[in-house]
PDB file of C-alpha atoms and ligand atoms in Angstrom:
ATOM      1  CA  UNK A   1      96.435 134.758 215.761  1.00 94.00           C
ATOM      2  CA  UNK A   2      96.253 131.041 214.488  1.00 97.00           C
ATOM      3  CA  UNK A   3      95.325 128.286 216.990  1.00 98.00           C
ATOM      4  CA  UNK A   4      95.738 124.971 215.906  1.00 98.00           C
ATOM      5  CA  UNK A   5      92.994 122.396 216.839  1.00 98.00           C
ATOM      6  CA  UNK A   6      93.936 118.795 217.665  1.00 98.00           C
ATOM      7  CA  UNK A   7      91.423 116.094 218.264  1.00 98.00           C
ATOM      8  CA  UNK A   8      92.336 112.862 219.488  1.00 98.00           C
ATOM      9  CA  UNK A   9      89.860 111.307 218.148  1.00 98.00           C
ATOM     10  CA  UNK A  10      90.050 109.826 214.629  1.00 98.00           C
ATOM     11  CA  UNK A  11      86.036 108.881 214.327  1.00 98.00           C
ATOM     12  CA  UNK A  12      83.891 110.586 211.863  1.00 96.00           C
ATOM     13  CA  UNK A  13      81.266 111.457 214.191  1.00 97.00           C
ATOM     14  CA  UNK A  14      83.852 112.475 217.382  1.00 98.00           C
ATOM     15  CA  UNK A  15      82.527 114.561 220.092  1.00 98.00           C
ATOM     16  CA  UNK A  16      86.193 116.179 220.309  1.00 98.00           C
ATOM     17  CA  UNK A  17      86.420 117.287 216.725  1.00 98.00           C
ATOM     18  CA  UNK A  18      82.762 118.781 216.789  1.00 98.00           C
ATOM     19  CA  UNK A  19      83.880 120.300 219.767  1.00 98.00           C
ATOM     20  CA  UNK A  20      86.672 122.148 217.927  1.00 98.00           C
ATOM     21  CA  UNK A  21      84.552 122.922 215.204  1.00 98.00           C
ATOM     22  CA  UNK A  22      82.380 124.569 217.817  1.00 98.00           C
ATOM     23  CA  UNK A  23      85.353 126.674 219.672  1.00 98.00           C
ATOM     24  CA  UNK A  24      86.076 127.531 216.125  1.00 97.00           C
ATOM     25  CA  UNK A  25      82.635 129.227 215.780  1.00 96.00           C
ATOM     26  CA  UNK A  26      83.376 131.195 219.280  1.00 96.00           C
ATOM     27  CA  UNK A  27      87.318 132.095 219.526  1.00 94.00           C
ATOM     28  CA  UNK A  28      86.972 136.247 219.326  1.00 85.00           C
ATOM     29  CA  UNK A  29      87.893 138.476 216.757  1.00 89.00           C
ATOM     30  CA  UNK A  30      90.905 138.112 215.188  1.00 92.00           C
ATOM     31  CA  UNK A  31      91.636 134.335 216.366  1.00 96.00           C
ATOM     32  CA  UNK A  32      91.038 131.769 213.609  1.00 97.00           C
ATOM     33  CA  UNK A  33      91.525 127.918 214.781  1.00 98.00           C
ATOM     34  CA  UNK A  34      92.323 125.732 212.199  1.00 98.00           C
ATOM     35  CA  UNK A  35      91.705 122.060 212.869  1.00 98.00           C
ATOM     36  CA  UNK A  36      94.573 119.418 212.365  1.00 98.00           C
ATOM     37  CA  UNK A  37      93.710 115.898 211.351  1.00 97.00           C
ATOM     38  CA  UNK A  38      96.071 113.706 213.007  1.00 98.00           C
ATOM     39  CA  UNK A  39      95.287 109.867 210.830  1.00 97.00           C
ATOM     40  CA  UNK A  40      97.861 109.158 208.433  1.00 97.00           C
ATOM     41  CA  UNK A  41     100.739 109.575 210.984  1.00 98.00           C
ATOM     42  CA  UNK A  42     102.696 106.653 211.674  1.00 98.00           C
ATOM     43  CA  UNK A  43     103.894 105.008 214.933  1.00 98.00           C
ATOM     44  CA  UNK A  44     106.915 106.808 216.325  1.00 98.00           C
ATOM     45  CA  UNK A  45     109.820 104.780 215.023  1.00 98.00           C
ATOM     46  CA  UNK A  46     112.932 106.972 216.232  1.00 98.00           C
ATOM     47  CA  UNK A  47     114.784 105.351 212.754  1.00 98.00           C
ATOM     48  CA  UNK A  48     112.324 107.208 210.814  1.00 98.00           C
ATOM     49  CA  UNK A  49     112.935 110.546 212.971  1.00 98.00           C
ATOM     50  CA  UNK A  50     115.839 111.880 211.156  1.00 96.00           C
ATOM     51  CA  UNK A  51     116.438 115.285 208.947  1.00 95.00           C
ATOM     52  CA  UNK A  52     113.868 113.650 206.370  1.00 97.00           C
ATOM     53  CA  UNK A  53     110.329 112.902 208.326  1.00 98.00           C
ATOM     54  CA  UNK A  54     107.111 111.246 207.051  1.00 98.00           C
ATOM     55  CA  UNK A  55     105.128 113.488 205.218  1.00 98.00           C
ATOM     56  CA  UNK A  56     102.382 113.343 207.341  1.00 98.00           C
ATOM     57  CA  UNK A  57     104.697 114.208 210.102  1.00 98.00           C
ATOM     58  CA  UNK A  58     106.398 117.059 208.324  1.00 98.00           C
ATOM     59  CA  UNK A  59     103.124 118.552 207.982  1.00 98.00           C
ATOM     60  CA  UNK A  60     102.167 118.409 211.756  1.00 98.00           C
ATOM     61  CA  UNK A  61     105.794 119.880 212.762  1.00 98.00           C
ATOM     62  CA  UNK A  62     104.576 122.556 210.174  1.00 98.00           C
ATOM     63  CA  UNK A  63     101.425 123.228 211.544  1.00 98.00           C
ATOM     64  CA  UNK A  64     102.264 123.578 215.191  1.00 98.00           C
ATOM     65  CA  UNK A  65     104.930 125.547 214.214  1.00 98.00           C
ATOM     66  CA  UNK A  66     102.833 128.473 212.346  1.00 98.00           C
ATOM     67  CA  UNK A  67     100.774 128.145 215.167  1.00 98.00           C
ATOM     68  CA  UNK A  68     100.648 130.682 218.129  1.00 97.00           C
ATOM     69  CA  UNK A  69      98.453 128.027 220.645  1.00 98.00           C
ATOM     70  CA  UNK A  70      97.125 125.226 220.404  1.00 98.00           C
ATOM     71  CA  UNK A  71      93.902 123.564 221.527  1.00 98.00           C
ATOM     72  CA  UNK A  72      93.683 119.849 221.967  1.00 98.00           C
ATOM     73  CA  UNK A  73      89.907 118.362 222.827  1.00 98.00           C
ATOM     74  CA  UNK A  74      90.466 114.636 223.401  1.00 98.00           C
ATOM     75  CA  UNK A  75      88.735 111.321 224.478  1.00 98.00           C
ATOM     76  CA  UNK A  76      89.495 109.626 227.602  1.00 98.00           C
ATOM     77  CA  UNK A  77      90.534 105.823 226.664  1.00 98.00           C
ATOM     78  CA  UNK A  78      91.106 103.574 229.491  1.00 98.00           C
ATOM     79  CA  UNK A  79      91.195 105.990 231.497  1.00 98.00           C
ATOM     80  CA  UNK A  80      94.046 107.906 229.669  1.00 98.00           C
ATOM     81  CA  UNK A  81      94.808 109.671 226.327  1.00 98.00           C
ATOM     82  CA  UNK A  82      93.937 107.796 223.186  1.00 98.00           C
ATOM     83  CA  UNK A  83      97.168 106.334 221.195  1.00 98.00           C
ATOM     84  CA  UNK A  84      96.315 108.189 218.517  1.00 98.00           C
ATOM     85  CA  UNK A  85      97.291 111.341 220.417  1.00 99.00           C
ATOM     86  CA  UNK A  86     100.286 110.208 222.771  1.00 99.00           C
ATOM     87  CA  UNK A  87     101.952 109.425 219.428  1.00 99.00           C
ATOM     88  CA  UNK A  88     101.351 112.343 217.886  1.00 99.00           C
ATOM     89  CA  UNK A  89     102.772 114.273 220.655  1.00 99.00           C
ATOM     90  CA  UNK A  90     106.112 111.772 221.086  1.00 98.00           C
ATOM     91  CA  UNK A  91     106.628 112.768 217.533  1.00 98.00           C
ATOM     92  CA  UNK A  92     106.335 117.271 218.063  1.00 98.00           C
ATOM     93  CA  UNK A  93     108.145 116.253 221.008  1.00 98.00           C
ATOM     94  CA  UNK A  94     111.785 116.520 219.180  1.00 98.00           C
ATOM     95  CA  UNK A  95     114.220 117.157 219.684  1.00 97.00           C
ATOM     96  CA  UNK A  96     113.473 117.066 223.326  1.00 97.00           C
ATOM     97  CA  UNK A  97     113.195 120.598 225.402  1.00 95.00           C
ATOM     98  CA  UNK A  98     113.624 122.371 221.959  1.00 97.00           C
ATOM     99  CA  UNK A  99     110.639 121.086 220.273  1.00 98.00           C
ATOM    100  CA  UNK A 100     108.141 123.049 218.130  1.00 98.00           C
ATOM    101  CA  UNK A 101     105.773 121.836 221.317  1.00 98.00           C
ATOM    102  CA  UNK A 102     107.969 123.740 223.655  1.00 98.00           C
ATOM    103  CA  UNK A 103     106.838 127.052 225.413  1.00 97.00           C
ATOM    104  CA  UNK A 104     103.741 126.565 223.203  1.00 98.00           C
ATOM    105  CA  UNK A 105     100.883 127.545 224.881  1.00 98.00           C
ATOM    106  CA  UNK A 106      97.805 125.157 225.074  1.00 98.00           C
ATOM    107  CA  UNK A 107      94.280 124.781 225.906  1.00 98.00           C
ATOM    108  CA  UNK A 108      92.609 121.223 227.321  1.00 98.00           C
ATOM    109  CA  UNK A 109      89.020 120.431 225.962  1.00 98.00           C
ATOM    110  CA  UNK A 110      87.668 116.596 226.392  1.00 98.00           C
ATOM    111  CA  UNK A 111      84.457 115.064 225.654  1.00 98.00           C
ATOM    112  CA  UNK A 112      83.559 111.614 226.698  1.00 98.00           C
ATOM    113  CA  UNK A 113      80.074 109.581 227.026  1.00 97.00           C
ATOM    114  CA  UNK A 114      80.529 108.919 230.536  1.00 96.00           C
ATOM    115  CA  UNK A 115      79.817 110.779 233.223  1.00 96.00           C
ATOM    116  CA  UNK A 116      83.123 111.708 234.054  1.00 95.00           C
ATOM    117  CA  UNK A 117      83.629 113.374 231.106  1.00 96.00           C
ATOM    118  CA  UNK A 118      87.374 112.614 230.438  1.00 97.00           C
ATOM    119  CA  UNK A 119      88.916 114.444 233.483  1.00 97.00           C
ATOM    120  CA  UNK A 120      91.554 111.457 233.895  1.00 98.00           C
ATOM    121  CA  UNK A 121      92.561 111.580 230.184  1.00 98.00           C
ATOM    122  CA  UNK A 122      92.843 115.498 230.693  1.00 98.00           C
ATOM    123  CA  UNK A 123      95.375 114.986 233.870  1.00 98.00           C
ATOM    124  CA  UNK A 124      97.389 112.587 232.039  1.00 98.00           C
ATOM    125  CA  UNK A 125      97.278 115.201 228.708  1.00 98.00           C
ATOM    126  CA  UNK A 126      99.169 117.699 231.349  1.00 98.00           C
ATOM    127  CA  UNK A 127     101.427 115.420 232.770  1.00 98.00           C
ATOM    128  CA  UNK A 128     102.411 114.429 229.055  1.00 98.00           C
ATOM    129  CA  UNK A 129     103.102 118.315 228.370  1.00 98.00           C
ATOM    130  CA  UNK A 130     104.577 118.999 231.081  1.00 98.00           C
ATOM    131  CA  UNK A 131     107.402 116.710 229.468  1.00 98.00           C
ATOM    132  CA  UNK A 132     107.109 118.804 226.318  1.00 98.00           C
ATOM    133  CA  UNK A 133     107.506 122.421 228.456  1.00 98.00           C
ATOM    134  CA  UNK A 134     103.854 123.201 226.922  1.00 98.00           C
ATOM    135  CA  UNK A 135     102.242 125.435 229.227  1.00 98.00           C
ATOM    136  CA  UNK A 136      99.152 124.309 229.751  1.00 98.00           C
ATOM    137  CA  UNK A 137      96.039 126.971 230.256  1.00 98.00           C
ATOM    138  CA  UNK A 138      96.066 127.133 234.052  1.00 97.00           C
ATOM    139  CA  UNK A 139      91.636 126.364 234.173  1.00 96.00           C
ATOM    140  CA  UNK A 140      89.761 124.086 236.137  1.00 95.00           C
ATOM    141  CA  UNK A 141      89.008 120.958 233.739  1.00 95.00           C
ATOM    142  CA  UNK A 142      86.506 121.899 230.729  1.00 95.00           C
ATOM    143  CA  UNK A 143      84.574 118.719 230.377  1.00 97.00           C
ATOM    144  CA  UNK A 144      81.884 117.465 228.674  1.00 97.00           C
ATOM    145  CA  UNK A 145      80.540 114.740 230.217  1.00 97.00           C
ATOM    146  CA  UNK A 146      77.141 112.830 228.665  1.00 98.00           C
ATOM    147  CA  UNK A 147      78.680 114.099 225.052  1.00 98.00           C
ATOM    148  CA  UNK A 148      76.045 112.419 222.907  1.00 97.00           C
ATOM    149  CA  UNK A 149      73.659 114.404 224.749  1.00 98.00           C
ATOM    150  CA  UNK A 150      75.345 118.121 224.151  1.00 98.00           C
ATOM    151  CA  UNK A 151      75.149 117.518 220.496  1.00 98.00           C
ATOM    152  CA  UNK A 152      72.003 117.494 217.841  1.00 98.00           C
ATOM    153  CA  UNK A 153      72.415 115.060 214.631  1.00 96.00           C
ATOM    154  CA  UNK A 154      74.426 117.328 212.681  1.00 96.00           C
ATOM    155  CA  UNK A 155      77.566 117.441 215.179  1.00 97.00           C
ATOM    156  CA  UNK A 156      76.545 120.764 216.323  1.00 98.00           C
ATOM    157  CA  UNK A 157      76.990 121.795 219.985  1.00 98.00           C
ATOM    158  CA  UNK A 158      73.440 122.339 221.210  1.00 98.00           C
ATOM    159  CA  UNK A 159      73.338 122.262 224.993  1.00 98.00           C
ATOM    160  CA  UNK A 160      73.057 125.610 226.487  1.00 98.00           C
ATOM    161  CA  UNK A 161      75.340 124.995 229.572  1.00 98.00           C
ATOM    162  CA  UNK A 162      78.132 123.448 228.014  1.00 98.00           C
ATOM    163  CA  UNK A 163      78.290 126.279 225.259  1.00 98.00           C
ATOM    164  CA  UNK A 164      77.815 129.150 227.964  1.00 98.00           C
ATOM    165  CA  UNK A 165      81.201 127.246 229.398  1.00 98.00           C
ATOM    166  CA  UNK A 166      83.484 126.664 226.605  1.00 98.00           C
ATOM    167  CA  UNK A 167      82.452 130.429 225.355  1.00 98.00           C
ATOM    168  CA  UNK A 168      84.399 131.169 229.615  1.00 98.00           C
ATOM    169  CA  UNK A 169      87.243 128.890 229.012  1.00 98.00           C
ATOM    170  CA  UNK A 170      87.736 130.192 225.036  1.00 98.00           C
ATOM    171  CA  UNK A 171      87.771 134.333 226.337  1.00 97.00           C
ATOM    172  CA  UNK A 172      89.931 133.483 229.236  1.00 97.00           C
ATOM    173  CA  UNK A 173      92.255 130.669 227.307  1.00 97.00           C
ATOM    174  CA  UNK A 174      92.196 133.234 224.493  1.00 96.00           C
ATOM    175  CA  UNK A 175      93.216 136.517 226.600  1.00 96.00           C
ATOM    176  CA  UNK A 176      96.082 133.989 228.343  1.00 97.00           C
ATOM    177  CA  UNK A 177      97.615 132.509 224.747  1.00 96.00           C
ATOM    178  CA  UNK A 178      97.865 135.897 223.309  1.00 92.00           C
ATOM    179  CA  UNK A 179      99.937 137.451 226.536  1.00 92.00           C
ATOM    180  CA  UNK A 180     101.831 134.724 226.549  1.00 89.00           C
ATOM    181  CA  UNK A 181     102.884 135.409 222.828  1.00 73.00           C
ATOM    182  CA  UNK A 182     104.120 138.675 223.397  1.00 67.00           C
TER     183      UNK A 182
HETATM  184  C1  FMN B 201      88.929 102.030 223.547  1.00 78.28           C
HETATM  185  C2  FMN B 201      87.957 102.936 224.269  1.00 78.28           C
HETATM  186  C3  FMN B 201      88.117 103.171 225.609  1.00 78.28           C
HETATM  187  C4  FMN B 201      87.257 104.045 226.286  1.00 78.28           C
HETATM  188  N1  FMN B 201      87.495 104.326 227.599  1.00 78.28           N
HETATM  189  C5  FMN B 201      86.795 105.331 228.187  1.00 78.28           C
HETATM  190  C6  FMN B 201      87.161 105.793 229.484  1.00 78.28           C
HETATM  191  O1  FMN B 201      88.081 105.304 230.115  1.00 78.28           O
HETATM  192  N2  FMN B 201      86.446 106.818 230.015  1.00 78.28           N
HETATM  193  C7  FMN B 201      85.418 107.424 229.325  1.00 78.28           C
HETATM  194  O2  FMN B 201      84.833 108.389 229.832  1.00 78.28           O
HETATM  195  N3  FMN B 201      85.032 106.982 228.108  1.00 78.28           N
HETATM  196  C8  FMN B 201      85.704 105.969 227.523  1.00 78.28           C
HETATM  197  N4  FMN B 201      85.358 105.550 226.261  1.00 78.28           N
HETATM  198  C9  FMN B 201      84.161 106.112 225.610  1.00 78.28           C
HETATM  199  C10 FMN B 201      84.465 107.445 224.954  1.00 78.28           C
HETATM  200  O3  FMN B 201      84.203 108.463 225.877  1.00 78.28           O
HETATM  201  C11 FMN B 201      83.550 107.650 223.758  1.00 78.28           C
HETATM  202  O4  FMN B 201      83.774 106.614 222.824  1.00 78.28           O
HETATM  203  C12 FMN B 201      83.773 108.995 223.118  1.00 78.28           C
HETATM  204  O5  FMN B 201      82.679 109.278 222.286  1.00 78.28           O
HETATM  205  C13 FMN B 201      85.062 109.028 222.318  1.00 78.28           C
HETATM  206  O6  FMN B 201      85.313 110.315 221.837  1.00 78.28           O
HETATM  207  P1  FMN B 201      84.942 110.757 220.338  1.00 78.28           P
HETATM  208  O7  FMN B 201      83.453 110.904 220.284  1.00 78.28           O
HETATM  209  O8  FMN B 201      85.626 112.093 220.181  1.00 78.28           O
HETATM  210  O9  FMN B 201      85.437 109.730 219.377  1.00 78.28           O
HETATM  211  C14 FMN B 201      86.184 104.652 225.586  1.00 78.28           C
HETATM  212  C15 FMN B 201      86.010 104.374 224.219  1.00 78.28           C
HETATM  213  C16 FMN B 201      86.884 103.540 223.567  1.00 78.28           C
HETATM  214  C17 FMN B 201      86.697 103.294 222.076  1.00 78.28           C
END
């Protein structure tokens, strides 16, 4: 089973994308999680959405597509989802109902430096796939609030606690992505 990884964050050093790189230590047997870089794709311009797409595109449309679930781990900004990601989805999000993003099932991951730790950016993430028919993992939020505390220099996921919980969310997401498959 191949679950595709999305960070919304860009940055080098991102909390969300060593996040992924640490559920993609942890997913089970059998489940390999390859992470998509999402910089490089353009701002949704519907005059550029036709049969021919930007490459950068073509190869995101490509990727969810050979995927079986995805995983998105992603900032809050402003109290909502980065840019970055919102446009990523509007373009997966065609044609509309009968997207590759449709009856896809997903997992939510966010990290943030606040205290918070992105909850408001994850309820907007649903609302936005709930446009897409993505069924989201039904999980209370997996947050990681204080994020440049959970991780050593490296980018490695260090805090005991928050590791103990993603491992919960990735058996349970896991078990839930693959029955929904069959
Ligand atoms: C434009 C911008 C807006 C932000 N707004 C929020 C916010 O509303 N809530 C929050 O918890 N953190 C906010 N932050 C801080 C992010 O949580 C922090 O930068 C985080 O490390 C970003 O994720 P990353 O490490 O994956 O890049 C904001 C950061 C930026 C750059």
């Amino acid at each position: 089973m191949k679950v595709l990884g999305i960070s919304g964050s860009l940055r080098a050093g991102s909390y969300n994308s060593a996040l992924l790189r640490a559920a993609e230590q942890r997913l089970g047997e059998g489940i390999r999680l390859e992470i998509h870089d999402l910089s490089g794709i353009p701002l949704y311009d519907a005059a550029l959405d036709g049969e021919v797409k930007p490459e950068p595109v073509r190869a995101l449309l490509e990727a969810i597509a050979s995927s079986q679930a995805l995983l998105f781990a992603t900032p809050e900004y402003n109290y909502s989802i980065p840019g970055v990601l919102k446009n990523a989805i509007d373009w997966a999000s065609r044609p509309a109902y009968a997207s590759v993003l449709a009856n896809k099932p997903a997992g939510i991951l966010s990290a943030s430096m606040s205290a918070v730790g992105g909850a408001r950016a994850q309820a907007h993430l649903r609302d936005v796939l709930a446009a897409t028919l993505t069924p989201v993992y039904p999980y209370p939020d997996q947050l990681l609030p204080m994020a440049q505390n959970a991780f050593d220099a490296q980018g490695i996921l260090q805090d005991r606690g928050a590791l103990e919980r993603l491992d919960r969310y990735l058996r349970g997401f896991a078990d839930w992505a693959i029955a929904h498959d069959r």
